[in-house]
Amino acid sequence: MTILEFQNVNYFSDDKTIINGISLKINKGDYIYIVGPSGGGKSTFLKLCCHLISPTKGNIFYKGKNLLDYNPMELRKEISYTFQTPYLFGDRIVENIEFPFKIRNSQVDYEKVYSLMELFKINKDFLQNEVTNLSGGEKQRIALIRNLLFKPEILLLDEVTSALDKENTEIVEDAINMLNKEGVTIVWVTHNLEQSRRNGNRIITIENGEIKSEEVLV
């Protein structure tokens, strides 16, 4: 079943074409890697997926409804974007963990919190740690946990392991693989071609704002 569809989508910025005529269907449960050269439009494609930016031409449909017809804040609860450089606010980790519950006027479900912390190999005692004392790998994992406390339909990942060592990369990959098996659709931008062949079911190459190739993996 198609969950997200691009129909001849273009995006222009400062008279420059960033995305040029992309048409693509993403199916529920897909695990897609987006590869291609820097500046080719990969991150812009992800931002279009969750309406962080709007297409200049063409249409994007989520569950059969035009993306522009959704409330952007509500949409991003279902299509979650994790940036390459994680941003954690406040002084302590717990403030970041409580935030998704607060914006939904919900009680903090610590059972869910601890389950995700275990999945990402973070001790629950870390909750009281100061954000400034975290390593890059810890910040990235906390940012992912924050995004996953309410499981999205689609998880967009933008180079989330590019600055991580092998151990932290494996932790993140294992966690994302498990989420995909639970039904979360994954769209992951990466420069790591080896990584793109380890887990996904499709590899899409975006270059000069266009889809240059698509490979289905067995």
PDB file of C-alpha atoms in Angstrom, residues 3-213:
ATOM      1  CA  ILE A   3       1.786   5.641   2.087  1.00  0.00           C
ATOM      2  CA  LEU A   4       3.646   8.595   0.497  1.00  0.00           C
ATOM      3  CA  GLU A   5       3.633   9.604  -3.149  1.00  0.00           C
ATOM      4  CA  PHE A   6       5.481  12.314  -5.066  1.00  0.00           C
ATOM      5  CA  GLN A   7       3.873  13.353  -8.353  1.00  0.00           C
ATOM      6  CA  ASN A   8       6.210  15.346 -10.615  1.00  0.00           C
ATOM      7  CA  VAL A   9       7.510  17.426  -7.690  1.00  0.00           C
ATOM      8  CA  ASN A  10       9.782  20.427  -8.206  1.00  0.00           C
ATOM      9  CA  TYR A  11      11.361  22.696  -5.636  1.00  0.00           C
ATOM     10  CA  PHE A  12      13.100  25.963  -6.488  1.00  0.00           C
ATOM     11  CA  SER A  13      15.115  28.197  -4.170  1.00  0.00           C
ATOM     12  CA  ASP A  14      16.756  31.493  -5.139  1.00  0.00           C
ATOM     13  CA  ASP A  15      16.046  30.747  -8.812  1.00  0.00           C
ATOM     14  CA  LYS A  16      17.884  27.452  -8.486  1.00  0.00           C
ATOM     15  CA  THR A  17      16.267  24.080  -9.151  1.00  0.00           C
ATOM     16  CA  ILE A  18      16.866  21.828  -6.128  1.00  0.00           C
ATOM     17  CA  ILE A  19      14.307  19.099  -6.894  1.00  0.00           C
ATOM     18  CA  ASN A  20      13.389  18.492 -10.509  1.00  0.00           C
ATOM     19  CA  GLY A  21      10.356  16.444 -11.505  1.00  0.00           C
ATOM     20  CA  ILE A  22      10.532  13.691  -8.885  1.00  0.00           C
ATOM     21  CA  SER A  23       7.792  11.066  -9.033  1.00  0.00           C
ATOM     22  CA  LEU A  24       8.017   8.274  -6.481  1.00  0.00           C
ATOM     23  CA  LYS A  25       5.814   5.919  -4.499  1.00  0.00           C
ATOM     24  CA  ILE A  26       6.847   4.882  -0.988  1.00  0.00           C
ATOM     25  CA  ASN A  27       5.008   1.859   0.344  1.00  0.00           C
ATOM     26  CA  LYS A  28       4.059   1.215   3.941  1.00  0.00           C
ATOM     27  CA  GLY A  29       6.858  -0.792   5.574  1.00  0.00           C
ATOM     28  CA  ASP A  30       9.511   0.205   3.028  1.00  0.00           C
ATOM     29  CA  TYR A  31      13.097   0.605   4.178  1.00  0.00           C
ATOM     30  CA  ILE A  32      14.587   3.017   1.660  1.00  0.00           C
ATOM     31  CA  TYR A  33      18.076   4.427   1.500  1.00  0.00           C
ATOM     32  CA  ILE A  34      18.589   7.698  -0.401  1.00  0.00           C
ATOM     33  CA  VAL A  35      22.110   8.067  -1.781  1.00  0.00           C
ATOM     34  CA  GLY A  36      23.889  10.458  -4.120  1.00  0.00           C
ATOM     35  CA  PRO A  37      26.439  13.276  -4.166  1.00  0.00           C
ATOM     36  CA  SER A  38      26.419  16.164  -1.704  1.00  0.00           C
ATOM     37  CA  GLY A  39      24.206  19.024  -2.829  1.00  0.00           C
ATOM     38  CA  GLY A  40      22.125  16.733  -5.002  1.00  0.00           C
ATOM     39  CA  GLY A  41      18.835  17.354  -3.213  1.00  0.00           C
ATOM     40  CA  LYS A  42      18.645  14.455  -0.737  1.00  0.00           C
ATOM     41  CA  SER A  43      17.986  16.516   2.399  1.00  0.00           C
ATOM     42  CA  THR A  44      15.554  18.728   0.502  1.00  0.00           C
ATOM     43  CA  PHE A  45      13.668  15.595  -0.504  1.00  0.00           C
ATOM     44  CA  LEU A  46      13.314  14.603   3.177  1.00  0.00           C
ATOM     45  CA  LYS A  47      12.088  18.083   4.112  1.00  0.00           C
ATOM     46  CA  LEU A  48       9.431  17.853   1.408  1.00  0.00           C
ATOM     47  CA  CYS A  49       8.345  14.478   2.811  1.00  0.00           C
ATOM     48  CA  CYS A  50       7.230  16.038   6.109  1.00  0.00           C
ATOM     49  CA  HIS A  51       6.170  19.477   4.830  1.00  0.00           C
ATOM     50  CA  LEU A  52       9.084  21.351   6.373  1.00  0.00           C
ATOM     51  CA  ILE A  53       9.084  22.987   2.949  1.00  0.00           C
ATOM     52  CA  SER A  54       6.391  22.983   0.257  1.00  0.00           C
ATOM     53  CA  PRO A  55       6.817  21.902  -3.366  1.00  0.00           C
ATOM     54  CA  THR A  56       7.054  24.701  -5.913  1.00  0.00           C
ATOM     55  CA  LYS A  57       5.288  22.509  -8.452  1.00  0.00           C
ATOM     56  CA  GLY A  58       3.694  19.091  -8.317  1.00  0.00           C
ATOM     57  CA  ASN A  59       1.919  17.296  -5.491  1.00  0.00           C
ATOM     58  CA  ILE A  60       2.794  15.073  -2.551  1.00  0.00           C
ATOM     59  CA  PHE A  61       0.191  12.725  -1.086  1.00  0.00           C
ATOM     60  CA  TYR A  62       0.237  11.076   2.333  1.00  0.00           C
ATOM     61  CA  LYS A  63      -2.281   8.274   2.782  1.00  0.00           C
ATOM     62  CA  GLY A  64      -4.035   9.495  -0.354  1.00  0.00           C
ATOM     63  CA  LYS A  65      -4.481  13.079   0.881  1.00  0.00           C
ATOM     64  CA  ASN A  66      -2.494  16.078  -0.316  1.00  0.00           C
ATOM     65  CA  LEU A  67       0.254  16.892   2.164  1.00  0.00           C
ATOM     66  CA  LEU A  68      -0.709  20.584   2.061  1.00  0.00           C
ATOM     67  CA  ASP A  69      -4.141  19.733   3.448  1.00  0.00           C
ATOM     68  CA  TYR A  70      -2.698  18.440   6.722  1.00  0.00           C
ATOM     69  CA  ASN A  71      -1.990  20.507   9.804  1.00  0.00           C
ATOM     70  CA  PRO A  72       1.847  20.592   9.703  1.00  0.00           C
ATOM     71  CA  MET A  73       2.212  20.013  13.464  1.00  0.00           C
ATOM     72  CA  GLU A  74      -0.124  17.026  13.374  1.00  0.00           C
ATOM     73  CA  LEU A  75       1.530  15.677  10.234  1.00  0.00           C
ATOM     74  CA  ARG A  76       4.979  15.694  11.860  1.00  0.00           C
ATOM     75  CA  LYS A  77       3.661  13.497  14.640  1.00  0.00           C
ATOM     76  CA  GLU A  78       3.207  10.826  11.959  1.00  0.00           C
ATOM     77  CA  ILE A  79       6.173  11.665   9.709  1.00  0.00           C
ATOM     78  CA  SER A  80       9.165  12.228  11.987  1.00  0.00           C
ATOM     79  CA  TYR A  81      12.412  13.866  10.818  1.00  0.00           C
ATOM     80  CA  THR A  82      15.725  13.244  12.606  1.00  0.00           C
ATOM     81  CA  PHE A  83      18.429  15.715  11.606  1.00  0.00           C
ATOM     82  CA  GLN A  84      22.088  14.944  10.985  1.00  0.00           C
ATOM     83  CA  THR A  85      23.141  17.235  13.835  1.00  0.00           C
ATOM     84  CA  PRO A  86      20.957  16.448  16.854  1.00  0.00           C
ATOM     85  CA  TYR A  87      19.480  19.395  18.734  1.00  0.00           C
ATOM     86  CA  LEU A  88      18.768  18.876  22.411  1.00  0.00           C
ATOM     87  CA  PHE A  89      17.237  21.731  24.400  1.00  0.00           C
ATOM     88  CA  GLY A  90      17.132  22.630  28.069  1.00  0.00           C
ATOM     89  CA  ASP A  91      19.675  21.577  30.667  1.00  0.00           C
ATOM     90  CA  ARG A  92      18.921  17.901  31.235  1.00  0.00           C
ATOM     91  CA  ILE A  93      18.052  14.909  29.090  1.00  0.00           C
ATOM     92  CA  VAL A  94      14.765  14.356  30.902  1.00  0.00           C
ATOM     93  CA  GLU A  95      13.424  17.667  29.541  1.00  0.00           C
ATOM     94  CA  ASN A  96      13.826  16.321  25.999  1.00  0.00           C
ATOM     95  CA  ILE A  97      12.192  13.018  26.906  1.00  0.00           C
ATOM     96  CA  GLU A  98       9.190  14.682  28.573  1.00  0.00           C
ATOM     97  CA  PHE A  99       8.575  17.073  25.655  1.00  0.00           C
ATOM     98  CA  PRO A 100       6.704  14.691  23.272  1.00  0.00           C
ATOM     99  CA  PHE A 101       4.288  13.831  26.081  1.00  0.00           C
ATOM    100  CA  LYS A 102       3.746  17.459  27.067  1.00  0.00           C
ATOM    101  CA  ILE A 103       2.770  18.596  23.569  1.00  0.00           C
ATOM    102  CA  ARG A 104       0.178  15.810  23.531  1.00  0.00           C
ATOM    103  CA  ASN A 105      -1.051  16.630  27.047  1.00  0.00           C
ATOM    104  CA  SER A 106      -0.139  13.082  28.099  1.00  0.00           C
ATOM    105  CA  GLN A 107       1.391  11.603  31.221  1.00  0.00           C
ATOM    106  CA  VAL A 108       5.014  10.580  30.759  1.00  0.00           C
ATOM    107  CA  ASP A 109       5.074   6.840  30.110  1.00  0.00           C
ATOM    108  CA  TYR A 110       8.356   5.853  31.719  1.00  0.00           C
ATOM    109  CA  GLU A 111       7.895   2.211  30.797  1.00  0.00           C
ATOM    110  CA  LYS A 112       8.001   3.244  27.151  1.00  0.00           C
ATOM    111  CA  VAL A 113      10.915   5.605  27.850  1.00  0.00           C
ATOM    112  CA  TYR A 114      12.994   2.915  29.558  1.00  0.00           C
ATOM    113  CA  SER A 115      12.181   0.394  26.824  1.00  0.00           C
ATOM    114  CA  LEU A 116      13.526   2.723  24.139  1.00  0.00           C
ATOM    115  CA  MET A 117      16.564   3.627  26.229  1.00  0.00           C
ATOM    116  CA  GLU A 118      17.338  -0.075  26.532  1.00  0.00           C
ATOM    117  CA  LEU A 119      16.892  -0.497  22.768  1.00  0.00           C
ATOM    118  CA  PHE A 120      19.428   2.281  22.140  1.00  0.00           C
ATOM    119  CA  LYS A 121      21.801   1.004  24.840  1.00  0.00           C
ATOM    120  CA  ILE A 122      21.419   3.976  27.203  1.00  0.00           C
ATOM    121  CA  ASN A 123      21.167   3.497  30.961  1.00  0.00           C
ATOM    122  CA  LYS A 124      17.992   4.989  32.445  1.00  0.00           C
ATOM    123  CA  ASP A 125      20.117   6.862  34.997  1.00  0.00           C
ATOM    124  CA  PHE A 126      21.170   9.088  32.074  1.00  0.00           C
ATOM    125  CA  LEU A 127      17.857  10.941  32.260  1.00  0.00           C
ATOM    126  CA  GLN A 128      19.205  13.327  34.886  1.00  0.00           C
ATOM    127  CA  ASN A 129      22.451  14.007  33.029  1.00  0.00           C
ATOM    128  CA  GLU A 130      23.165  17.441  31.624  1.00  0.00           C
ATOM    129  CA  VAL A 131      22.865  17.754  27.857  1.00  0.00           C
ATOM    130  CA  THR A 132      26.257  19.468  27.602  1.00  0.00           C
ATOM    131  CA  ASN A 133      28.002  16.395  29.034  1.00  0.00           C
ATOM    132  CA  LEU A 134      26.828  13.984  26.337  1.00  0.00           C
ATOM    133  CA  SER A 135      28.977  12.591  23.561  1.00  0.00           C
ATOM    134  CA  GLY A 136      27.890  12.952  19.932  1.00  0.00           C
ATOM    135  CA  GLY A 137      26.686   9.357  19.859  1.00  0.00           C
ATOM    136  CA  GLU A 138      24.651   9.804  23.040  1.00  0.00           C
ATOM    137  CA  LYS A 139      23.054  13.011  21.730  1.00  0.00           C
ATOM    138  CA  GLN A 140      22.041  11.298  18.498  1.00  0.00           C
ATOM    139  CA  ARG A 141      20.496   8.367  20.342  1.00  0.00           C
ATOM    140  CA  ILE A 142      18.585  10.657  22.728  1.00  0.00           C
ATOM    141  CA  ALA A 143      17.279  12.645  19.734  1.00  0.00           C
ATOM    142  CA  LEU A 144      16.081   9.405  18.139  1.00  0.00           C
ATOM    143  CA  ILE A 145      14.427   8.256  21.363  1.00  0.00           C
ATOM    144  CA  ARG A 146      12.635  11.610  21.610  1.00  0.00           C
ATOM    145  CA  ASN A 147      11.313  11.155  18.061  1.00  0.00           C
ATOM    146  CA  LEU A 148      10.205   7.579  18.668  1.00  0.00           C
ATOM    147  CA  LEU A 149       8.366   7.851  21.992  1.00  0.00           C
ATOM    148  CA  PHE A 150       5.237   8.103  19.877  1.00  0.00           C
ATOM    149  CA  LYS A 151       5.963   5.701  17.037  1.00  0.00           C
ATOM    150  CA  PRO A 152       5.649   7.486  13.678  1.00  0.00           C
ATOM    151  CA  GLU A 153       4.235   6.047  10.498  1.00  0.00           C
ATOM    152  CA  ILE A 154       7.347   7.231   8.626  1.00  0.00           C
ATOM    153  CA  LEU A 155      10.784   7.887  10.091  1.00  0.00           C
ATOM    154  CA  LEU A 156      13.050  10.196   8.069  1.00  0.00           C
ATOM    155  CA  LEU A 157      16.742   9.943   8.901  1.00  0.00           C
ATOM    156  CA  ASP A 158      19.266  12.451   7.556  1.00  0.00           C
ATOM    157  CA  GLU A 159      22.831  11.136   7.837  1.00  0.00           C
ATOM    158  CA  VAL A 160      22.184  10.222  11.484  1.00  0.00           C
ATOM    159  CA  THR A 161      25.233   7.943  11.773  1.00  0.00           C
ATOM    160  CA  SER A 162      27.712   9.964   9.706  1.00  0.00           C
ATOM    161  CA  ALA A 163      29.557  11.278  12.774  1.00  0.00           C
ATOM    162  CA  LEU A 164      29.267   8.108  14.862  1.00  0.00           C
ATOM    163  CA  ASP A 165      31.854   5.426  15.498  1.00  0.00           C
ATOM    164  CA  LYS A 166      31.261   1.823  14.461  1.00  0.00           C
ATOM    165  CA  GLU A 167      29.787   0.767  17.815  1.00  0.00           C
ATOM    166  CA  ASN A 168      27.260   3.623  17.947  1.00  0.00           C
ATOM    167  CA  THR A 169      26.390   3.112  14.278  1.00  0.00           C
ATOM    168  CA  GLU A 170      25.583  -0.545  14.931  1.00  0.00           C
ATOM    169  CA  ILE A 171      23.406   0.380  17.929  1.00  0.00           C
ATOM    170  CA  VAL A 172      21.390   2.824  15.817  1.00  0.00           C
ATOM    171  CA  GLU A 173      21.112   0.434  12.864  1.00  0.00           C
ATOM    172  CA  ASP A 174      19.908  -2.433  15.069  1.00  0.00           C
ATOM    173  CA  ALA A 175      17.264  -0.205  16.665  1.00  0.00           C
ATOM    174  CA  ILE A 176      16.032   1.111  13.294  1.00  0.00           C
ATOM    175  CA  ASN A 177      15.889  -2.419  11.889  1.00  0.00           C
ATOM    176  CA  MET A 178      13.667  -3.477  14.788  1.00  0.00           C
ATOM    177  CA  LEU A 179      11.365  -0.496  14.264  1.00  0.00           C
ATOM    178  CA  ASN A 180      11.022  -1.339  10.585  1.00  0.00           C
ATOM    179  CA  LYS A 181      10.076  -4.910  11.483  1.00  0.00           C
ATOM    180  CA  GLU A 182       7.357  -3.407  13.699  1.00  0.00           C
ATOM    181  CA  GLY A 183       5.919  -1.612  10.659  1.00  0.00           C
ATOM    182  CA  VAL A 184       7.610   1.801  10.668  1.00  0.00           C
ATOM    183  CA  THR A 185       8.467   3.003   7.158  1.00  0.00           C
ATOM    184  CA  ILE A 186      12.108   4.135   6.982  1.00  0.00           C
ATOM    185  CA  VAL A 187      13.604   6.683   4.571  1.00  0.00           C
ATOM    186  CA  TRP A 188      17.297   7.135   5.327  1.00  0.00           C
ATOM    187  CA  VAL A 189      19.729   9.519   3.611  1.00  0.00           C
ATOM    188  CA  THR A 190      23.294   8.243   3.763  1.00  0.00           C
ATOM    189  CA  HIS A 191      26.644   8.680   2.043  1.00  0.00           C
ATOM    190  CA  ASN A 192      27.703   5.245   3.282  1.00  0.00           C
ATOM    191  CA  LEU A 193      27.123   2.897   0.341  1.00  0.00           C
ATOM    192  CA  GLU A 194      28.036  -0.143   2.428  1.00  0.00           C
ATOM    193  CA  GLN A 195      25.389   0.841   4.979  1.00  0.00           C
ATOM    194  CA  SER A 196      22.774   1.264   2.243  1.00  0.00           C
ATOM    195  CA  ARG A 197      23.147  -2.399   1.298  1.00  0.00           C
ATOM    196  CA  ARG A 198      23.033  -3.852   4.797  1.00  0.00           C
ATOM    197  CA  ASN A 199      19.420  -3.333   5.730  1.00  0.00           C
ATOM    198  CA  GLY A 200      17.106  -1.641   3.234  1.00  0.00           C
ATOM    199  CA  ASN A 201      14.817  -3.050   0.555  1.00  0.00           C
ATOM    200  CA  ARG A 202      15.302  -0.174  -1.917  1.00  0.00           C
ATOM    201  CA  ILE A 203      18.132   2.206  -2.813  1.00  0.00           C
ATOM    202  CA  ILE A 204      17.259   5.437  -4.603  1.00  0.00           C
ATOM    203  CA  THR A 205      19.970   7.659  -6.072  1.00  0.00           C
ATOM    204  CA  ILE A 206      19.198  11.374  -6.227  1.00  0.00           C
ATOM    205  CA  GLU A 207      21.548  13.538  -8.256  1.00  0.00           C
ATOM    206  CA  ASN A 208      21.047  17.113  -9.454  1.00  0.00           C
ATOM    207  CA  GLY A 209      17.571  17.015  -7.946  1.00  0.00           C
ATOM    208  CA  GLU A 210      16.466  14.025 -10.003  1.00  0.00           C
ATOM    209  CA  ILE A 211      16.063  10.314  -9.359  1.00  0.00           C
ATOM    210  CA  LYS A 212      18.905   8.813 -11.369  1.00  0.00           C
ATOM    211  CA  SER A 213      18.302   5.196 -10.418  1.00  0.00           C
TER     212      SER A 213
END
